[in-house]
Amino acid sequence: MLYFSDHELDTFLLEDAYRGDLTTRTLGIEQHTAKMVFKRKQSGRVAGIAVASALLTKLGLQPVKHIEDGVDVDAGTILLEVEGKAEQLHSGWKTAQLVLEWCCGVAQYTADMVAQVQRVNPNAIVACTRKSIPGTRKLATAAVLAGGGHIHRSGLSETLLVFTNHRRLCLEPENWQQHVSLLRQQAPENKITIEADTPDQIAELVKAAPDIIQLDKFSVSEVIQSQQLLAKSGQQTMLSVAGGINRTNAAEYAQTGVTLFITSAPYYAAPEDIKVIITPI
């Protein structure tokens, strides 16, 4: 479970209902009691339930969760329902709905990718980058986890990943062994990942023995070539594939034998359709 603070939840709600619901107020139905039901229109993975429920709770409501995040449901399944005054329900309706729609979309895309690569290798992992849509990173993290994915990097502060843009600022940009040795000395608790831009870099990179070599935008044939070089070296370095990995090609890349797939594609998935019905009680 990811904890969302009161401030974060308030920010979501205030973005839409910063001065209440003008329509509900003008119609004079604020005090009318009603039931609000959220349904997933199509079958698939569910995400965003915990956050949507917390949003409604912030409005003084007591939502009932029928499904937990990470579950696959049939079309028309009720996810959440809640009773209360119209002014409360309408203040939370769209915000909760949008959270559910976007999170379910990300989770579904992630789940599809995971299923594709794990049909080839049950140990394969889909890990999502920190390149989420600005302002959505925590929601994205929750949705990816609900989709059965992993988080590649939540931010800059927790993992070592050397890009070419790092190496260009070093005195000897191509001295792979020096980079790896320095990182092992200065950050002994962290695994070391070095990104390779071209297949020509692999032979020397393998000699430096980082924990992971991340292959950026490599073709399938280039990944196979890199696998062969690694096998000949006898090193225990792991290969990961990043850049352009998505729902349409993940299975093909999994056929190469690589088990770690780095992607940002789920963040830009189409939202799933969540139907919301409000009825009087």
Coordinates of C-alpha atoms in Angstrom, one line a residue:
M1 CA 0.0 0.0 0.0
L2 CA 1.2 3.5 -0.8
Y3 CA 0.3 6.2 1.7
F4 CA -1.3 9.4 0.3
S5 CA -1.1 12.3 2.7
D6 CA -4.1 14.5 3.5
H7 CA -2.3 17.3 1.5
E8 CA -2.1 15.1 -1.6
L9 CA -5.8 14.0 -1.4
D10 CA -6.9 17.6 -0.8
T11 CA -4.9 18.7 -3.8
F12 CA -6.8 16.2 -6.0
L13 CA -10.2 17.3 -4.6
L14 CA -9.5 21.0 -4.7
E15 CA -8.4 21.0 -8.3
D16 CA -12.0 20.1 -9.3
A17 CA -14.2 21.3 -6.5
Y18 CA -12.4 24.4 -5.2
R19 CA -15.6 26.3 -4.5
G20 CA -18.1 23.4 -4.4
D21 CA -20.5 22.2 -7.1
L22 CA -22.3 25.2 -8.6
T23 CA -24.8 23.0 -10.4
T24 CA -25.8 21.0 -7.4
R25 CA -26.0 24.2 -5.3
T26 CA -28.1 26.1 -7.8
L27 CA -30.6 23.2 -8.3
G28 CA -31.1 23.2 -4.5
I29 CA -30.4 19.5 -4.1
E30 CA -27.3 19.6 -1.9
Q31 CA -29.0 17.9 1.0
H32 CA -30.7 15.2 -1.0
T33 CA -29.5 11.7 -0.1
A34 CA -28.3 9.4 -2.8
K35 CA -26.2 6.4 -3.6
M36 CA -23.2 6.6 -6.0
V37 CA -21.8 3.4 -7.7
F38 CA -18.6 3.0 -9.6
K39 CA -18.5 0.1 -12.2
R40 CA -15.7 -1.0 -14.6
K41 CA -17.4 -1.1 -18.0
Q42 CA -15.0 -3.6 -19.5
S43 CA -13.4 -6.6 -18.0
G44 CA -9.8 -6.3 -16.8
R45 CA -7.4 -5.2 -14.1
V46 CA -8.5 -2.8 -11.3
A47 CA -6.3 0.0 -9.8
G48 CA -6.9 3.2 -7.9
I49 CA -9.5 1.8 -5.5
A50 CA -7.5 2.7 -2.4
V51 CA -7.0 6.3 -3.5
A52 CA -10.6 6.8 -4.8
S53 CA -11.9 5.5 -1.5
A54 CA -9.6 7.8 0.5
L55 CA -10.8 10.8 -1.6
L56 CA -14.4 10.0 -0.8
T57 CA -13.6 9.5 2.9
K58 CA -12.0 12.9 3.0
L59 CA -15.5 14.3 2.0
G60 CA -17.1 12.8 5.1
L61 CA -18.4 9.7 3.3
Q62 CA -18.0 6.0 4.1
P63 CA -17.3 4.2 0.8
V64 CA -17.7 0.5 0.5
K65 CA -14.9 -1.2 -1.5
H66 CA -16.1 -4.3 -3.3
I67 CA -12.7 -5.0 -5.0
E68 CA -9.1 -4.5 -4.1
D69 CA -6.4 -3.1 -6.3
G70 CA -4.6 -5.6 -8.5
V71 CA -7.7 -7.9 -9.1
D72 CA -9.1 -8.8 -12.6
V73 CA -12.9 -8.3 -12.8
D74 CA -15.7 -9.0 -15.3
A75 CA -17.4 -6.2 -17.2
G76 CA -19.9 -4.4 -15.1
T77 CA -18.4 -5.3 -11.8
I78 CA -19.2 -2.8 -9.0
L79 CA -15.9 -1.5 -7.6
L80 CA -17.1 1.1 -5.1
E81 CA -20.3 2.4 -3.7
V82 CA -21.1 5.1 -1.3
E83 CA -24.2 6.8 0.2
G84 CA -24.4 10.4 1.3
K85 CA -25.7 13.9 0.6
A86 CA -25.6 15.1 -3.0
E87 CA -23.1 17.9 -2.3
Q88 CA -20.6 15.3 -1.0
L89 CA -21.2 12.8 -3.8
H90 CA -20.9 15.4 -6.6
S91 CA -17.8 16.9 -5.0
G92 CA -16.0 13.6 -5.2
W93 CA -17.6 12.0 -8.3
K94 CA -15.3 13.1 -11.1
T95 CA -12.1 13.1 -9.1
A96 CA -12.6 9.6 -7.9
Q97 CA -13.7 8.5 -11.4
L98 CA -10.7 10.0 -13.1
V99 CA -8.3 8.4 -10.6
L100 CA -9.9 5.0 -11.3
E101 CA -10.0 5.4 -15.0
W102 CA -6.4 6.5 -15.4
C103 CA -5.0 4.0 -12.8
C104 CA -7.0 1.1 -14.4
G105 CA -5.6 2.1 -17.8
V106 CA -2.0 2.0 -16.5
A107 CA -2.5 -1.2 -14.6
Q108 CA -4.2 -2.9 -17.6
Y109 CA -1.3 -2.0 -19.9
T110 CA 1.2 -3.1 -17.4
A111 CA -0.6 -6.4 -16.8
D112 CA -0.8 -7.1 -20.6
M113 CA 3.0 -6.6 -20.9
V114 CA 3.7 -8.8 -17.9
A115 CA 1.5 -11.5 -19.3
Q116 CA 3.3 -11.3 -22.6
V117 CA 6.8 -11.6 -21.3
Q118 CA 5.9 -14.2 -18.6
R119 CA 4.4 -16.5 -21.2
V120 CA 7.9 -16.7 -22.6
N121 CA 9.7 -16.7 -19.3
P122 CA 7.8 -16.9 -16.0
N123 CA 10.7 -15.1 -14.3
A124 CA 10.5 -12.0 -16.6
I125 CA 10.0 -8.6 -15.0
V126 CA 8.4 -5.4 -16.4
A127 CA 9.7 -2.4 -14.6
C128 CA 8.5 1.2 -15.2
T129 CA 10.8 4.2 -15.3
R130 CA 10.5 7.5 -13.5
K131 CA 9.3 9.1 -16.8
S132 CA 5.7 9.4 -15.7
I133 CA 3.4 12.2 -16.5
P134 CA 4.3 15.2 -14.2
G135 CA 2.3 15.2 -11.0
T136 CA 1.2 11.6 -11.4
R137 CA 4.2 9.6 -10.2
K138 CA 2.7 8.2 -7.0
L139 CA -0.5 7.3 -8.7
A140 CA 1.5 5.7 -11.5
T141 CA 3.5 3.7 -9.0
A142 CA 0.3 2.4 -7.4
A143 CA -1.1 1.5 -10.8
V144 CA 2.0 -0.3 -12.0
L145 CA 2.2 -2.4 -8.9
A146 CA -1.5 -3.3 -9.3
G147 CA -0.7 -4.3 -12.8
G148 CA 2.0 -6.8 -11.6
G149 CA 4.9 -4.6 -12.7
H150 CA 7.9 -3.3 -10.8
I151 CA 9.3 0.2 -10.4
H152 CA 12.6 0.7 -12.2
R153 CA 13.5 4.0 -10.5
S154 CA 11.2 6.1 -8.3
G155 CA 13.7 9.0 -8.5
L156 CA 17.3 10.0 -8.7
S157 CA 18.2 9.4 -5.1
E158 CA 17.9 5.6 -4.7
T159 CA 19.6 3.8 -7.6
L160 CA 22.9 4.1 -9.5
L161 CA 22.4 4.3 -13.3
V162 CA 25.1 5.8 -15.4
F163 CA 24.0 7.4 -18.6
T164 CA 26.2 8.7 -21.4
N165 CA 25.3 12.2 -20.2
H166 CA 27.0 11.3 -16.9
R167 CA 30.1 9.9 -18.6
R168 CA 30.6 12.8 -20.9
L169 CA 31.4 14.9 -17.8
C170 CA 34.1 12.4 -16.5
L171 CA 37.7 12.8 -17.4
E172 CA 37.8 9.4 -19.2
P173 CA 34.3 8.8 -20.5
E174 CA 35.1 5.4 -22.0
N175 CA 36.9 4.1 -18.9
W176 CA 34.2 1.7 -17.9
Q177 CA 36.2 -0.1 -15.3
Q178 CA 37.1 3.1 -13.6
H179 CA 33.5 4.2 -13.4
V180 CA 32.4 0.8 -11.9
S181 CA 35.3 0.7 -9.4
L182 CA 34.5 4.2 -8.2
L183 CA 30.8 3.5 -7.8
R184 CA 31.5 0.2 -5.9
Q185 CA 33.8 2.1 -3.5
Q186 CA 31.6 5.1 -2.9
A187 CA 28.2 3.3 -2.8
P188 CA 28.9 -0.3 -1.7
E189 CA 25.2 -1.0 -0.9
N190 CA 23.9 -0.2 -4.3
K191 CA 23.8 -2.2 -7.5
I192 CA 25.5 -0.6 -10.5
T193 CA 23.7 -0.2 -13.8
I194 CA 25.5 1.2 -16.9
E195 CA 23.5 2.1 -20.0
A196 CA 24.9 1.1 -23.3
D197 CA 24.0 3.2 -26.4
T198 CA 25.5 0.9 -29.1
P199 CA 26.5 -2.8 -29.5
D200 CA 30.1 -1.7 -30.0
Q201 CA 30.3 -0.7 -26.3
I202 CA 29.2 -4.1 -24.9
A203 CA 32.6 -5.9 -25.1
E204 CA 34.4 -3.4 -23.0
L205 CA 31.4 -2.8 -20.7
V206 CA 31.2 -6.5 -19.9
K207 CA 34.9 -6.5 -18.8
A208 CA 34.0 -3.8 -16.2
A209 CA 31.4 -6.2 -14.7
P210 CA 28.7 -3.8 -13.6
D211 CA 25.7 -5.5 -12.0
I212 CA 23.4 -4.6 -14.9
I213 CA 24.0 -3.4 -18.5
Q214 CA 21.0 -1.5 -19.7
L215 CA 20.6 -1.8 -23.5
D216 CA 19.0 1.4 -24.8
K217 CA 17.0 1.2 -28.0
F218 CA 18.7 -2.0 -29.1
S219 CA 17.1 -4.1 -31.8
V220 CA 16.2 -7.7 -31.1
S221 CA 19.2 -8.8 -33.1
E222 CA 21.5 -6.5 -31.2
V223 CA 20.1 -7.8 -27.9
I224 CA 20.9 -11.4 -29.0
Q225 CA 24.4 -10.3 -30.0
S226 CA 24.9 -8.7 -26.6
Q227 CA 23.7 -11.9 -24.9
Q228 CA 26.3 -13.9 -26.8
L229 CA 29.1 -11.5 -25.8
L230 CA 28.1 -11.8 -22.2
A231 CA 27.9 -15.5 -22.3
K232 CA 31.4 -15.8 -23.7
S233 CA 32.8 -13.5 -21.0
G234 CA 31.6 -15.7 -18.1
Q235 CA 30.6 -12.6 -16.2
Q236 CA 27.4 -12.6 -14.0
T237 CA 26.3 -9.2 -15.3
M238 CA 22.6 -9.0 -16.1
L239 CA 21.2 -7.4 -19.2
S240 CA 18.1 -5.3 -19.3
V241 CA 16.4 -3.8 -22.3
A242 CA 15.0 -0.2 -22.4
G243 CA 13.8 2.2 -24.9
G244 CA 10.8 1.5 -27.1
I245 CA 9.7 -1.6 -25.2
N246 CA 5.9 -1.7 -25.2
R247 CA 2.8 -3.9 -25.5
T248 CA 3.4 -4.7 -29.2
N249 CA 7.0 -5.9 -29.0
A250 CA 7.6 -7.1 -25.4
A251 CA 7.1 -10.8 -26.3
E252 CA 9.5 -10.6 -29.2
Y253 CA 12.2 -9.1 -26.9
A254 CA 11.5 -11.8 -24.3
Q255 CA 12.4 -14.4 -26.8
T256 CA 16.0 -13.2 -26.6
G257 CA 16.4 -14.6 -23.1
V258 CA 16.5 -11.2 -21.4
T259 CA 14.3 -11.1 -18.3
L260 CA 14.3 -7.4 -17.3
F261 CA 12.3 -5.0 -19.4
I262 CA 12.3 -1.3 -18.7
T263 CA 9.4 0.8 -20.1
S264 CA 7.5 4.0 -19.7
A265 CA 4.7 2.9 -22.1
P266 CA 2.0 2.1 -19.4
Y267 CA 1.9 5.7 -18.3
Y268 CA 0.5 6.8 -21.6
A269 CA -2.1 4.0 -21.9
A270 CA -5.7 5.0 -22.7
P271 CA -7.9 5.3 -19.6
E272 CA -10.3 2.5 -18.9
D273 CA -14.0 3.4 -18.8
I274 CA -15.5 3.7 -15.3
K275 CA -19.3 4.1 -15.2
V276 CA -20.7 6.2 -12.3
I277 CA -24.4 6.1 -11.4
I278 CA -26.0 8.3 -8.8
T279 CA -29.5 7.4 -7.7
P280 CA -31.8 8.8 -4.9
I281 CA -32.4 6.8 -1.8

